[in-house]
Short mmCIF file of N, CA and C in Angstrom, two decimals:
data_model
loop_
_atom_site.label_atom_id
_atom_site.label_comp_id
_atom_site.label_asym_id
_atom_site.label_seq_id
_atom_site.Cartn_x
_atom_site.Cartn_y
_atom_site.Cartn_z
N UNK A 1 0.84 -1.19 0.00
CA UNK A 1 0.00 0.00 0.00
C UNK A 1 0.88 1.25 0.00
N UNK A 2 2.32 1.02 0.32
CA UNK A 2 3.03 2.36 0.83
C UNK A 2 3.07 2.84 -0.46
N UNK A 3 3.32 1.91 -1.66
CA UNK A 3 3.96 2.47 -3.20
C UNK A 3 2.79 2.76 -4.07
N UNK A 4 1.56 2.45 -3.17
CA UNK A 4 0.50 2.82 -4.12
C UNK A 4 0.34 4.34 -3.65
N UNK A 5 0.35 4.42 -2.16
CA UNK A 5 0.19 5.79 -1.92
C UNK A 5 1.23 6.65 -2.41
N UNK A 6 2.40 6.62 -2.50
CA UNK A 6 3.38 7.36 -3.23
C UNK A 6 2.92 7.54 -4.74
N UNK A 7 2.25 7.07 -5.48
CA UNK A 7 1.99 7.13 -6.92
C UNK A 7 0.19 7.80 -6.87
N UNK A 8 -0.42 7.78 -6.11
CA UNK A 8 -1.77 8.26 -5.37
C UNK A 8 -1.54 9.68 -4.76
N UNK A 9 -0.45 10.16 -4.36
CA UNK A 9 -0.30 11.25 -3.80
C UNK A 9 1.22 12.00 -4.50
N UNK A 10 1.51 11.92 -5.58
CA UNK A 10 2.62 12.82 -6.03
C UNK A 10 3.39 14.36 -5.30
N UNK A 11 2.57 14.58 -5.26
CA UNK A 11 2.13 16.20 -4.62
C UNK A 11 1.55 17.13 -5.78
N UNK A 12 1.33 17.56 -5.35
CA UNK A 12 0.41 18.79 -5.93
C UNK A 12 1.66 19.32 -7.45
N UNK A 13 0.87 19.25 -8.57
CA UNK A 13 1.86 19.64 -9.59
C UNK A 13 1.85 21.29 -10.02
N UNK A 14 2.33 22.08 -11.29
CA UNK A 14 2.07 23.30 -11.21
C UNK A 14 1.03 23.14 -12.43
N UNK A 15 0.81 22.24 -13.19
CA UNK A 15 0.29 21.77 -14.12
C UNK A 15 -0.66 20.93 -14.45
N UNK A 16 -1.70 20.13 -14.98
CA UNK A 16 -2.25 19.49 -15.28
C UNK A 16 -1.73 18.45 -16.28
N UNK A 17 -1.23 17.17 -15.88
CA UNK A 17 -0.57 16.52 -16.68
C UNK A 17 -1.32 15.86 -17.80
N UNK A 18 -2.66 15.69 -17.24
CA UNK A 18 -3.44 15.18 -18.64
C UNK A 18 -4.06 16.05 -19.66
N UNK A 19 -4.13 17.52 -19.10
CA UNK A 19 -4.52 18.07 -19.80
C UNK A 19 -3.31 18.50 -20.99
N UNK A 20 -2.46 18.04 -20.06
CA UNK A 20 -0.53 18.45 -21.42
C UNK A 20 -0.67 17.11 -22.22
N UNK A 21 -0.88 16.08 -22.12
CA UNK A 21 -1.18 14.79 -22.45
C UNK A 21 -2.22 15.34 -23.67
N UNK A 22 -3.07 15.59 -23.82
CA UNK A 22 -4.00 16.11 -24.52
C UNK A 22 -3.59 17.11 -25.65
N UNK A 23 -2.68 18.02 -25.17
CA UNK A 23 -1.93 18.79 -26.39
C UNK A 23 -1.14 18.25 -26.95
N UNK A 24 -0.56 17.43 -26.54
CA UNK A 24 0.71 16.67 -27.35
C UNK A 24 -0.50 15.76 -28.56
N UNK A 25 -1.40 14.79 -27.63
CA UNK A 25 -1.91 13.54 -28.44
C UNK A 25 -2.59 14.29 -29.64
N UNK A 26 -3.08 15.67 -29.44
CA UNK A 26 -3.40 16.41 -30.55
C UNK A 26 -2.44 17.19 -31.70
N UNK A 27 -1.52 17.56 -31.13
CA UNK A 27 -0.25 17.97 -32.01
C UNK A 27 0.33 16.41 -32.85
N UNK A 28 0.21 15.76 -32.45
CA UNK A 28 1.00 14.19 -33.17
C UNK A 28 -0.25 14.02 -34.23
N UNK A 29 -1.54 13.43 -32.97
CA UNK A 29 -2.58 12.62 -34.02
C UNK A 29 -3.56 13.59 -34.07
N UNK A 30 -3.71 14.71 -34.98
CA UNK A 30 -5.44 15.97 -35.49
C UNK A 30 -5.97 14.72 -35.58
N UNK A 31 -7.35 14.97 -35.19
CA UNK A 31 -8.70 14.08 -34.95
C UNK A 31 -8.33 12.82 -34.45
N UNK A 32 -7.58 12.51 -34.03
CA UNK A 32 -7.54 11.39 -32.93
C UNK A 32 -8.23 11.27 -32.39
N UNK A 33 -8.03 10.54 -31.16
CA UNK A 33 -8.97 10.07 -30.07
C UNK A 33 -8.35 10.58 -28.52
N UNK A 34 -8.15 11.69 -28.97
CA UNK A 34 -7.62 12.93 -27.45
C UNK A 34 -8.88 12.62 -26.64
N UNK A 35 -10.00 13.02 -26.76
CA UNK A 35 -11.08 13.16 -25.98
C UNK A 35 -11.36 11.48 -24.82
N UNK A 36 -10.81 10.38 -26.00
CA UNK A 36 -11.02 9.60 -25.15
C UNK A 36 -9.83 9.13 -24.37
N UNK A 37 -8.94 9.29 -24.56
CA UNK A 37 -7.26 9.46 -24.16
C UNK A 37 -7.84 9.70 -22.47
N UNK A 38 -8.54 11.19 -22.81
CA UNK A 38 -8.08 12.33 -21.42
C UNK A 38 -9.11 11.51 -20.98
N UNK A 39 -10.06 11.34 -21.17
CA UNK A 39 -11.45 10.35 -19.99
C UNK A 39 -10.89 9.35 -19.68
N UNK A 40 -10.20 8.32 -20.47
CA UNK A 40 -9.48 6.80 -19.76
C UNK A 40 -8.91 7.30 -18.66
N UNK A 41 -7.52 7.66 -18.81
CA UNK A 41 -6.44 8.78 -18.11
C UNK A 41 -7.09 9.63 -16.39
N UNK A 42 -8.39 10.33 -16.83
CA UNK A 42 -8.84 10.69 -15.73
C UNK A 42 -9.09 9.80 -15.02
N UNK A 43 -9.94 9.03 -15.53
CA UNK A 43 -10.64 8.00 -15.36
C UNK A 43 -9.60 7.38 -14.05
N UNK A 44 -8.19 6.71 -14.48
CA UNK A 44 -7.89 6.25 -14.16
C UNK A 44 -6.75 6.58 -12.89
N UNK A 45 -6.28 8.06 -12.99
CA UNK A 45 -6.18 9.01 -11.90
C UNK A 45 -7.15 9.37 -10.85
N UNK A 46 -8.40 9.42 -10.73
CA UNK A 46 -9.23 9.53 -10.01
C UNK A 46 -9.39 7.99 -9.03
N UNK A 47 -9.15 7.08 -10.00
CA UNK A 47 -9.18 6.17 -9.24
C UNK A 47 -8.33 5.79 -8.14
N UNK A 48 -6.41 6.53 -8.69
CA UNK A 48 -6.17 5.88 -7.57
C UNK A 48 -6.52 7.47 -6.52
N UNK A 49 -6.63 8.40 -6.38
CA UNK A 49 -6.99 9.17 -5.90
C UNK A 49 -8.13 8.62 -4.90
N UNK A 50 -8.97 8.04 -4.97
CA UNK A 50 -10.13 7.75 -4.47
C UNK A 50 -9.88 6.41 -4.04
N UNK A 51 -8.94 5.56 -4.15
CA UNK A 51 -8.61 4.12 -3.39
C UNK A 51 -7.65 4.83 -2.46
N UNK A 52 -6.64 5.61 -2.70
CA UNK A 52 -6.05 6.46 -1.56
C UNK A 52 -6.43 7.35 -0.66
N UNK A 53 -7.90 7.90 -0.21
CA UNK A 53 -8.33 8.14 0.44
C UNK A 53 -9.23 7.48 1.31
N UNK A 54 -9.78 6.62 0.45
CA UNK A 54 -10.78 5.15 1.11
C UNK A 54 -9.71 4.59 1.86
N UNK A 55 -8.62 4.43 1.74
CA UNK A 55 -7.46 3.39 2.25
C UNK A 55 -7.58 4.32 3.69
N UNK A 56 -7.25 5.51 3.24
CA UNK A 56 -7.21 6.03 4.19
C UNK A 56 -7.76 6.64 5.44
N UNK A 57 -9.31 6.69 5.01
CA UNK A 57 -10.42 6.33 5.60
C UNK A 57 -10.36 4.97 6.67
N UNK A 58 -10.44 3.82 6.39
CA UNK A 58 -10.26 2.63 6.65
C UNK A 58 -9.33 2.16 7.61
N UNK A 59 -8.05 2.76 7.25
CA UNK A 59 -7.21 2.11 8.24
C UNK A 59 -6.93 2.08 9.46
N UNK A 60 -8.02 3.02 10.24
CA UNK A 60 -7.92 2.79 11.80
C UNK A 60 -9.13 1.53 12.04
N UNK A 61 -9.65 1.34 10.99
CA UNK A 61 -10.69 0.16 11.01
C UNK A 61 -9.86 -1.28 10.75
N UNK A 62 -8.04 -1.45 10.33
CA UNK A 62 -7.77 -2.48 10.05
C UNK A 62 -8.21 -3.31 8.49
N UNK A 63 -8.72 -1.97 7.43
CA UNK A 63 -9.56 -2.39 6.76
C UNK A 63 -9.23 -1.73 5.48
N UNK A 64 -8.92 -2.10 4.03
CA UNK A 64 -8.75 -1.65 2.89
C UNK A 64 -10.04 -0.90 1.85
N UNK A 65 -9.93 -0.69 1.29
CA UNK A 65 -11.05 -0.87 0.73
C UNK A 65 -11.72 -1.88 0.35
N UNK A 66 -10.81 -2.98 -0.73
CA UNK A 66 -11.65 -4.24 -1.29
C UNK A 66 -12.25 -5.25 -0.34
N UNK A 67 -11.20 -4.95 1.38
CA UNK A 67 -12.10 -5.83 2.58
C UNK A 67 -12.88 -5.30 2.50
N UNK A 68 -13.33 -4.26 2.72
CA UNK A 68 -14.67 -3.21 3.29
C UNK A 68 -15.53 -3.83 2.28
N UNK A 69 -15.29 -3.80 1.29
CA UNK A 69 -16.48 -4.38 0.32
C UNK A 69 -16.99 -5.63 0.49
N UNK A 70 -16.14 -6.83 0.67
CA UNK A 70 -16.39 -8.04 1.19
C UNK A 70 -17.16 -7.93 1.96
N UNK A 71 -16.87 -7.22 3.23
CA UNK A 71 -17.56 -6.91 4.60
C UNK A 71 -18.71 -7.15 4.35
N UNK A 72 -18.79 -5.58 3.40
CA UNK A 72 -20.34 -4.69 3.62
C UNK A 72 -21.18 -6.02 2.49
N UNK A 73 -20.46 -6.59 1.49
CA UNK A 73 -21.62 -7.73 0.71
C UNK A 73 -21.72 -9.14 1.77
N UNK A 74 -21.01 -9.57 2.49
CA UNK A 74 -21.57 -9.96 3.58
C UNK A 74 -22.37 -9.60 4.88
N UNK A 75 -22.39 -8.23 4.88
CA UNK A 75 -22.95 -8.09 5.81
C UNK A 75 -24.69 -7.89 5.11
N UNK A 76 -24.89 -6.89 4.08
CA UNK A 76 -26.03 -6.97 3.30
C UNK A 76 -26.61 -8.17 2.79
N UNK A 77 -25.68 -9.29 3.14
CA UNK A 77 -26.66 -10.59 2.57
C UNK A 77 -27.45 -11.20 3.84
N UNK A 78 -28.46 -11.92 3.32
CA UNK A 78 -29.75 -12.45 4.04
C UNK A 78 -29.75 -13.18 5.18
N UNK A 79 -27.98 -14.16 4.79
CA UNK A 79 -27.80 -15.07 6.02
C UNK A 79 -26.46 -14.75 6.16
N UNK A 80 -25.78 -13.40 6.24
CA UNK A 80 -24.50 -13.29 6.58
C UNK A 80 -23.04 -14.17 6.20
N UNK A 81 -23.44 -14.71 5.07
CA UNK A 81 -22.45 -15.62 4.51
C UNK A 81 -23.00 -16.10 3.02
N UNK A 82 -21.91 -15.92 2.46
CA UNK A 82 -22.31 -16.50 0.65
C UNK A 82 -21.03 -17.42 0.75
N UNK A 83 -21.38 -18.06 -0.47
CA UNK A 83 -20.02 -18.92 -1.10
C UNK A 83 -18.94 -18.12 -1.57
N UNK A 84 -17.50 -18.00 -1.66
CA UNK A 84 -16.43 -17.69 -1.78
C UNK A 84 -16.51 -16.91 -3.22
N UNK A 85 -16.80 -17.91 -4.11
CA UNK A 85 -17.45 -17.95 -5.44
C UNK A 85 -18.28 -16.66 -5.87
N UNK A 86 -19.55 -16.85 -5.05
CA UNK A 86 -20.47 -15.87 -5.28
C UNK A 86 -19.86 -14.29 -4.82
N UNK A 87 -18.61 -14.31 -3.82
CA UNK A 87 -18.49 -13.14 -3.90
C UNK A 87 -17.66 -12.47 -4.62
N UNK A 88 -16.65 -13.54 -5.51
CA UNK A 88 -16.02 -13.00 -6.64
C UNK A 88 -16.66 -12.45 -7.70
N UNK A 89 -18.08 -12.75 -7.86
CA UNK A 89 -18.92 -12.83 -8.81
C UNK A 89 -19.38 -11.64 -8.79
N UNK A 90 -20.27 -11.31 -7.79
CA UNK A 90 -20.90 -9.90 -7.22
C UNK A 90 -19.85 -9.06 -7.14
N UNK A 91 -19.23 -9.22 -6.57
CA UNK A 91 -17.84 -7.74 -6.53
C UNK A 91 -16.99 -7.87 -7.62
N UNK A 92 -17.49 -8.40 -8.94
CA UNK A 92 -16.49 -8.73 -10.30
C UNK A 92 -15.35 -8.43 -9.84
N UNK A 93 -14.43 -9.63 -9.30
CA UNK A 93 -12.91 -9.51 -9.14
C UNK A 93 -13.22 -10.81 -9.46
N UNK A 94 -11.42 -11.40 -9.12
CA UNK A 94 -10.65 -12.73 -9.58
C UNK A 94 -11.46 -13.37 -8.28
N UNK A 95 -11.30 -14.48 -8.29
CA UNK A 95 -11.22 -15.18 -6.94
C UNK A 95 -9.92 -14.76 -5.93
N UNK A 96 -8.74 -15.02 -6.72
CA UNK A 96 -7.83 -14.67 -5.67
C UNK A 96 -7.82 -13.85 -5.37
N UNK A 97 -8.58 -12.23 -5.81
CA UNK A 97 -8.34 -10.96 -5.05
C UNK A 97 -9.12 -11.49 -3.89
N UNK A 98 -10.16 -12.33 -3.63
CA UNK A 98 -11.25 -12.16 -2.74
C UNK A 98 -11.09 -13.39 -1.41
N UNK A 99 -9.68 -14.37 -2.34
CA UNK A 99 -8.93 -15.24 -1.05
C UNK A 99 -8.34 -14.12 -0.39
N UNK A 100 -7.50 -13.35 -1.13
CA UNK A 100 -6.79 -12.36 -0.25
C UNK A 100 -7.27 -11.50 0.48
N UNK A 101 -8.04 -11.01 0.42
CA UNK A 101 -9.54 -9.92 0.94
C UNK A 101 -9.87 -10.79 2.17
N UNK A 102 -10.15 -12.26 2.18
CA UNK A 102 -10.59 -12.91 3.47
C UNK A 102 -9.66 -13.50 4.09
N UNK A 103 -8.29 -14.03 3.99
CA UNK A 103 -7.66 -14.03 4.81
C UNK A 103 -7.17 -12.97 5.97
N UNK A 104 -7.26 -11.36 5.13
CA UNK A 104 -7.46 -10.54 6.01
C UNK A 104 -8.27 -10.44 6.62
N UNK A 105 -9.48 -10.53 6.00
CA UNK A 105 -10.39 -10.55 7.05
C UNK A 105 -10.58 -10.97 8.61
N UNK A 106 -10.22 -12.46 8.00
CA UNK A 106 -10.85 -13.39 9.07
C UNK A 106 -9.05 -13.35 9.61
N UNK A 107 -8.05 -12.88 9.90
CA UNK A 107 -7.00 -12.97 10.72
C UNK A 107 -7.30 -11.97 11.33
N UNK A 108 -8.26 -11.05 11.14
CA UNK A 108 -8.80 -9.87 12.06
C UNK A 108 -9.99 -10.20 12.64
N UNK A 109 -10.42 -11.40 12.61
CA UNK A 109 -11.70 -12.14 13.20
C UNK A 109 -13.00 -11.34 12.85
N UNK A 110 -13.00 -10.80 11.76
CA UNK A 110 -14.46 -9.94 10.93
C UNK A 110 -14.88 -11.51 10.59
N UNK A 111 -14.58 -12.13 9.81
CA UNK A 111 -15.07 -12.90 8.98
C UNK A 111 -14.15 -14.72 9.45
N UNK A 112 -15.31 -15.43 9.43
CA UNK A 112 -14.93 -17.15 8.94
C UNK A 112 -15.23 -17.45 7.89
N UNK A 113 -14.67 -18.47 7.54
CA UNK A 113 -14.84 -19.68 6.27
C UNK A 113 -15.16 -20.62 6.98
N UNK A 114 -16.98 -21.00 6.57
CA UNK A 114 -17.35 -22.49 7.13
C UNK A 114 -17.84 -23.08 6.03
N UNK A 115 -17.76 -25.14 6.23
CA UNK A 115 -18.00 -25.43 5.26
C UNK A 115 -19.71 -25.38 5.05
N UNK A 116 -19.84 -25.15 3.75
CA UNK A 116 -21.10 -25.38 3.03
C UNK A 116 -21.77 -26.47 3.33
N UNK A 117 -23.51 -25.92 3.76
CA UNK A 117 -24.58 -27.22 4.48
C UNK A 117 -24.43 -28.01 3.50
N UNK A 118 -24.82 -27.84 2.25
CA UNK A 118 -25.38 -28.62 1.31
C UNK A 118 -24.25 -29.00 -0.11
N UNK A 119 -23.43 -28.52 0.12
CA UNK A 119 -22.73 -28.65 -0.57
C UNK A 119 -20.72 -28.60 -0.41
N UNK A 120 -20.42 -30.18 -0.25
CA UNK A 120 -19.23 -30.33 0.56
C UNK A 120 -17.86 -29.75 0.13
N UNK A 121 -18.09 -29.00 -1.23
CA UNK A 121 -16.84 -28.67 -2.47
C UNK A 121 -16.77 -26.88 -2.25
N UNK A 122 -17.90 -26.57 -1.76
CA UNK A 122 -18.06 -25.18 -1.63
C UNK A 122 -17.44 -24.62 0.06
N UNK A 123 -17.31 -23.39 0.37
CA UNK A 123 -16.63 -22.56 1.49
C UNK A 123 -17.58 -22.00 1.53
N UNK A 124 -18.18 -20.98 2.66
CA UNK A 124 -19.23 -19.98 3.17
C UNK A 124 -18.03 -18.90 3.25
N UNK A 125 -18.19 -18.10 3.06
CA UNK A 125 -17.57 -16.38 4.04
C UNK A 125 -18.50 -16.11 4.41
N UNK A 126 -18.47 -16.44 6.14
CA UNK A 126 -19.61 -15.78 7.25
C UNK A 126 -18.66 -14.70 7.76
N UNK A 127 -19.96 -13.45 8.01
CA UNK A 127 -19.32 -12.34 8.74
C UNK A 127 -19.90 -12.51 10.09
N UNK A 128 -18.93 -12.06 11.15
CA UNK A 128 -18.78 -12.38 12.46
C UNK A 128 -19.26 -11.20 13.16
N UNK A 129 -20.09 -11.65 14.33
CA UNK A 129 -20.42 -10.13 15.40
C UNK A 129 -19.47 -8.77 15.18
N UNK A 130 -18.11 -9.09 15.16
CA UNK A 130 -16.94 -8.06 15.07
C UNK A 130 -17.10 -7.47 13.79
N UNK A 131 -17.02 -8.29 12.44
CA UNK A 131 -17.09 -8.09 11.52
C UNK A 131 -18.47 -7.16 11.24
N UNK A 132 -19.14 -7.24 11.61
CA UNK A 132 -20.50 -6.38 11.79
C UNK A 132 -20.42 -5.07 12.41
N UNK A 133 -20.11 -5.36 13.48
CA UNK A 133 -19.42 -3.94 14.23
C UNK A 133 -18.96 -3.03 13.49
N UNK A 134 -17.68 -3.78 12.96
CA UNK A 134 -16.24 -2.84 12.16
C UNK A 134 -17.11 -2.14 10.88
N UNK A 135 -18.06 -3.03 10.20
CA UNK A 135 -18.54 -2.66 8.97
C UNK A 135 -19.53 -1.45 9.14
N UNK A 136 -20.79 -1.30 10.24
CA UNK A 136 -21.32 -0.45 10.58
C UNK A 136 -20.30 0.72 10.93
N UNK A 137 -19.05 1.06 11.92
CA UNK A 137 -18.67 1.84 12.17
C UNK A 137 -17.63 2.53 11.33
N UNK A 138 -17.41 1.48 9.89
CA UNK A 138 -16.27 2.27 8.47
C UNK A 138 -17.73 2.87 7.94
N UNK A 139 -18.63 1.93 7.75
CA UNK A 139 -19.62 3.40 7.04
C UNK A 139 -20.01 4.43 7.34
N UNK A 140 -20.33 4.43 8.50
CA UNK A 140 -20.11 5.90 9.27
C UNK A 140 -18.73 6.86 8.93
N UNK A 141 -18.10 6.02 8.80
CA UNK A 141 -17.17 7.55 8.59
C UNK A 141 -17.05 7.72 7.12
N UNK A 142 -17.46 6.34 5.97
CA UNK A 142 -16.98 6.70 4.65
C UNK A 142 -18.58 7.46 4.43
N UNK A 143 -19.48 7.15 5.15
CA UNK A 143 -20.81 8.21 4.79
C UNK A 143 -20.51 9.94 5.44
N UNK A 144 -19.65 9.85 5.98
CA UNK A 144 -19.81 11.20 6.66
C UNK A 144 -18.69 11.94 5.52
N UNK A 145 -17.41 11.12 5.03
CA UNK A 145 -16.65 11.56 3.96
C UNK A 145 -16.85 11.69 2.61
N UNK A 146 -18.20 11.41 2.87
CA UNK A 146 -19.31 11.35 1.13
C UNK A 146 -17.86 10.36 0.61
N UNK A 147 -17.54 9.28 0.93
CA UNK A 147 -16.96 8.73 0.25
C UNK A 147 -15.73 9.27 -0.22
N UNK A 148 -15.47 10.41 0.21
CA UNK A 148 -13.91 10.60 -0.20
C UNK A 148 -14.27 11.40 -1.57
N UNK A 149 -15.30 11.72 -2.34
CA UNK A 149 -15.29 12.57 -3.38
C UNK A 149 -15.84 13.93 -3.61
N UNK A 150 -15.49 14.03 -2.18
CA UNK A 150 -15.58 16.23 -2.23
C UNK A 150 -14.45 16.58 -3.01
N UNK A 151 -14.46 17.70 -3.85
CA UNK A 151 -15.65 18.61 -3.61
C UNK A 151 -16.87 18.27 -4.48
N UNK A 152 -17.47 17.41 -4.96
CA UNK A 152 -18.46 17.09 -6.40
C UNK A 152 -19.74 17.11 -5.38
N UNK A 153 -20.20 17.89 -6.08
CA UNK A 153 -21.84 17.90 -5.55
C UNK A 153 -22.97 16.70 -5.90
N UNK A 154 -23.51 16.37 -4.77
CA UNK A 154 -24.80 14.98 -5.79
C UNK A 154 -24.99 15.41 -7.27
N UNK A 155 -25.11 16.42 -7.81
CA UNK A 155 -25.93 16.55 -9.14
C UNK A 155 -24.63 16.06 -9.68
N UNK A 156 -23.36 16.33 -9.57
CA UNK A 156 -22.26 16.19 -9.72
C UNK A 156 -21.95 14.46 -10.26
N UNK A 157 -22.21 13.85 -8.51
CA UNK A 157 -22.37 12.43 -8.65
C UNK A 157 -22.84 11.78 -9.42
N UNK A 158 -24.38 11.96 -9.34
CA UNK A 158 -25.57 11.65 -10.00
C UNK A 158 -25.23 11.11 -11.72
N UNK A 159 -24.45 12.79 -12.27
CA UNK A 159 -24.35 12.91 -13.41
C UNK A 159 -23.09 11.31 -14.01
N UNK A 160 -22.19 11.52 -13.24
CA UNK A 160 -21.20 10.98 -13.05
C UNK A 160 -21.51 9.17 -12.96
N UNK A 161 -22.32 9.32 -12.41
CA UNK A 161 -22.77 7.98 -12.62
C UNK A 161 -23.48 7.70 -13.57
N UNK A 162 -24.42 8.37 -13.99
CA UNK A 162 -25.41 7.67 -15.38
C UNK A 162 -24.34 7.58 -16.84
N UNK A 163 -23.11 8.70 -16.49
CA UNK A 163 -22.16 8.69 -17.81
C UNK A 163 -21.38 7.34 -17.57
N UNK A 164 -21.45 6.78 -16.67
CA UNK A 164 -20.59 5.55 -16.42
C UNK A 164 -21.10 4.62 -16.87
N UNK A 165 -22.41 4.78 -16.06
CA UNK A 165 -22.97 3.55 -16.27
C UNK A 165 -23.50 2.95 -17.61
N UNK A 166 -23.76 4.24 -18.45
CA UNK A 166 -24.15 4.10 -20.16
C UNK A 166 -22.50 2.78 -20.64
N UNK A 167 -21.35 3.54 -20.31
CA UNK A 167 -20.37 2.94 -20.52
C UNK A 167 -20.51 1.35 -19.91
N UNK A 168 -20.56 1.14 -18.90
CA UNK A 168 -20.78 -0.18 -18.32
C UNK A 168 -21.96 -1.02 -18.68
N UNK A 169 -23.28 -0.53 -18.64
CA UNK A 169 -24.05 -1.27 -19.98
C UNK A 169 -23.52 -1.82 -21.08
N UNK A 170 -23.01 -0.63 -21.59
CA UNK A 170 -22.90 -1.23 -22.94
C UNK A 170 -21.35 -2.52 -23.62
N UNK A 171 -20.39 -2.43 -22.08
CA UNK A 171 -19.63 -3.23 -22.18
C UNK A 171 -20.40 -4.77 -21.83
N UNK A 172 -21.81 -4.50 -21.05
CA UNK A 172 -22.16 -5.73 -21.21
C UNK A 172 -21.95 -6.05 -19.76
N UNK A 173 -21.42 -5.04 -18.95
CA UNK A 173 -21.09 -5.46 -17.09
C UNK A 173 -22.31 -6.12 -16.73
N UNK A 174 -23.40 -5.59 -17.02
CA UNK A 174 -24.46 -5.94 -16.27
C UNK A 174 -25.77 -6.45 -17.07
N UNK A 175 -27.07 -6.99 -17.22
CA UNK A 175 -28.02 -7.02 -17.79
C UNK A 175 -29.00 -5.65 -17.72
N UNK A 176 -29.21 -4.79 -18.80
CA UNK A 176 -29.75 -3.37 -18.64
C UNK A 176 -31.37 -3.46 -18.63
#
């Protein structure tokens, strides 16, 4: 996490590097694809921007972001435990991001792995009294930090999301 935050937090530049990114990709390639250059690019600066503040949010909780997510989809499910499987599925990651996600977990006693009633090949990730605790008291503070994306106003958000989500439809992420 230390080298992500070093590449997450540069310091403050005098410049806008994507927006210089943008004059160049236009000086080389007229009518290129600058416009979508600078949206990937943001796109992808914001992100770590916003995993570096969630991190940072989190860590008096013992807790990353991609745990927190585990958490909170165990804690929002019906019987406090899904298959291992199902939560790679729902939180579209690998499986192994989501072994790694619960070994933390559960070495912080949020979460066990028990075996499956009905099925002897499958694992449960149950979330634990603690694990419940911790998860109620990171949302409290990532709700009070609007999530780490001040200064953007809801209309802001709002907008921000339906432009995404057109994008994520249409890659097919989801059934529309």
């Amino acid at each position: 996490m230390d080298n992500f935050r070093a590449v997450a937090d540069p310091g403050q530049l005098p410049f806008d590097p994507i927006e210089e990114a943008r004059r160049h990709w236009v000086e080389r390639w007229p009518g290129a694809a600058a416009p979508s250059m600078v949206a990937v690019t943001s796109i992808m600066r914001v992100h770590q921007i916003l995993m570096a503040r969630l991190n940072d949010l989190l860590e008096p909780f013992g807790l990353t972001f991609p745990r927190y997510e585990v958490l909170m989809l165990l804690h929002f499910s019906a019987r406090g435990s899904l298959p291992v499987g199902k939560i790679g599925e729902r939180l579209q990651v690998h499986r192994t991001s989501i072994t790694n996600s619960l070994d933390g977990l559960e070495k912080a006693g949020l979460v066990r792995r028990v075996p499956h009633q009905s099925d002897r090949r499958a694992v449960l990730a149950e979330i634990t009294a603690a694990g419940r605790g911790s998860a109620e008291a990171a949302t409290e503070v990532l709700n009070e930090a609007s999530f780490g994306t001040e200064p953007l106003a809801v209309t802001d958000l709002d907008d921000l999301f339906a432009t995404l989500r057109t994008l994520r439809a249409g890659a097919g992420d989801f059934a529309a």
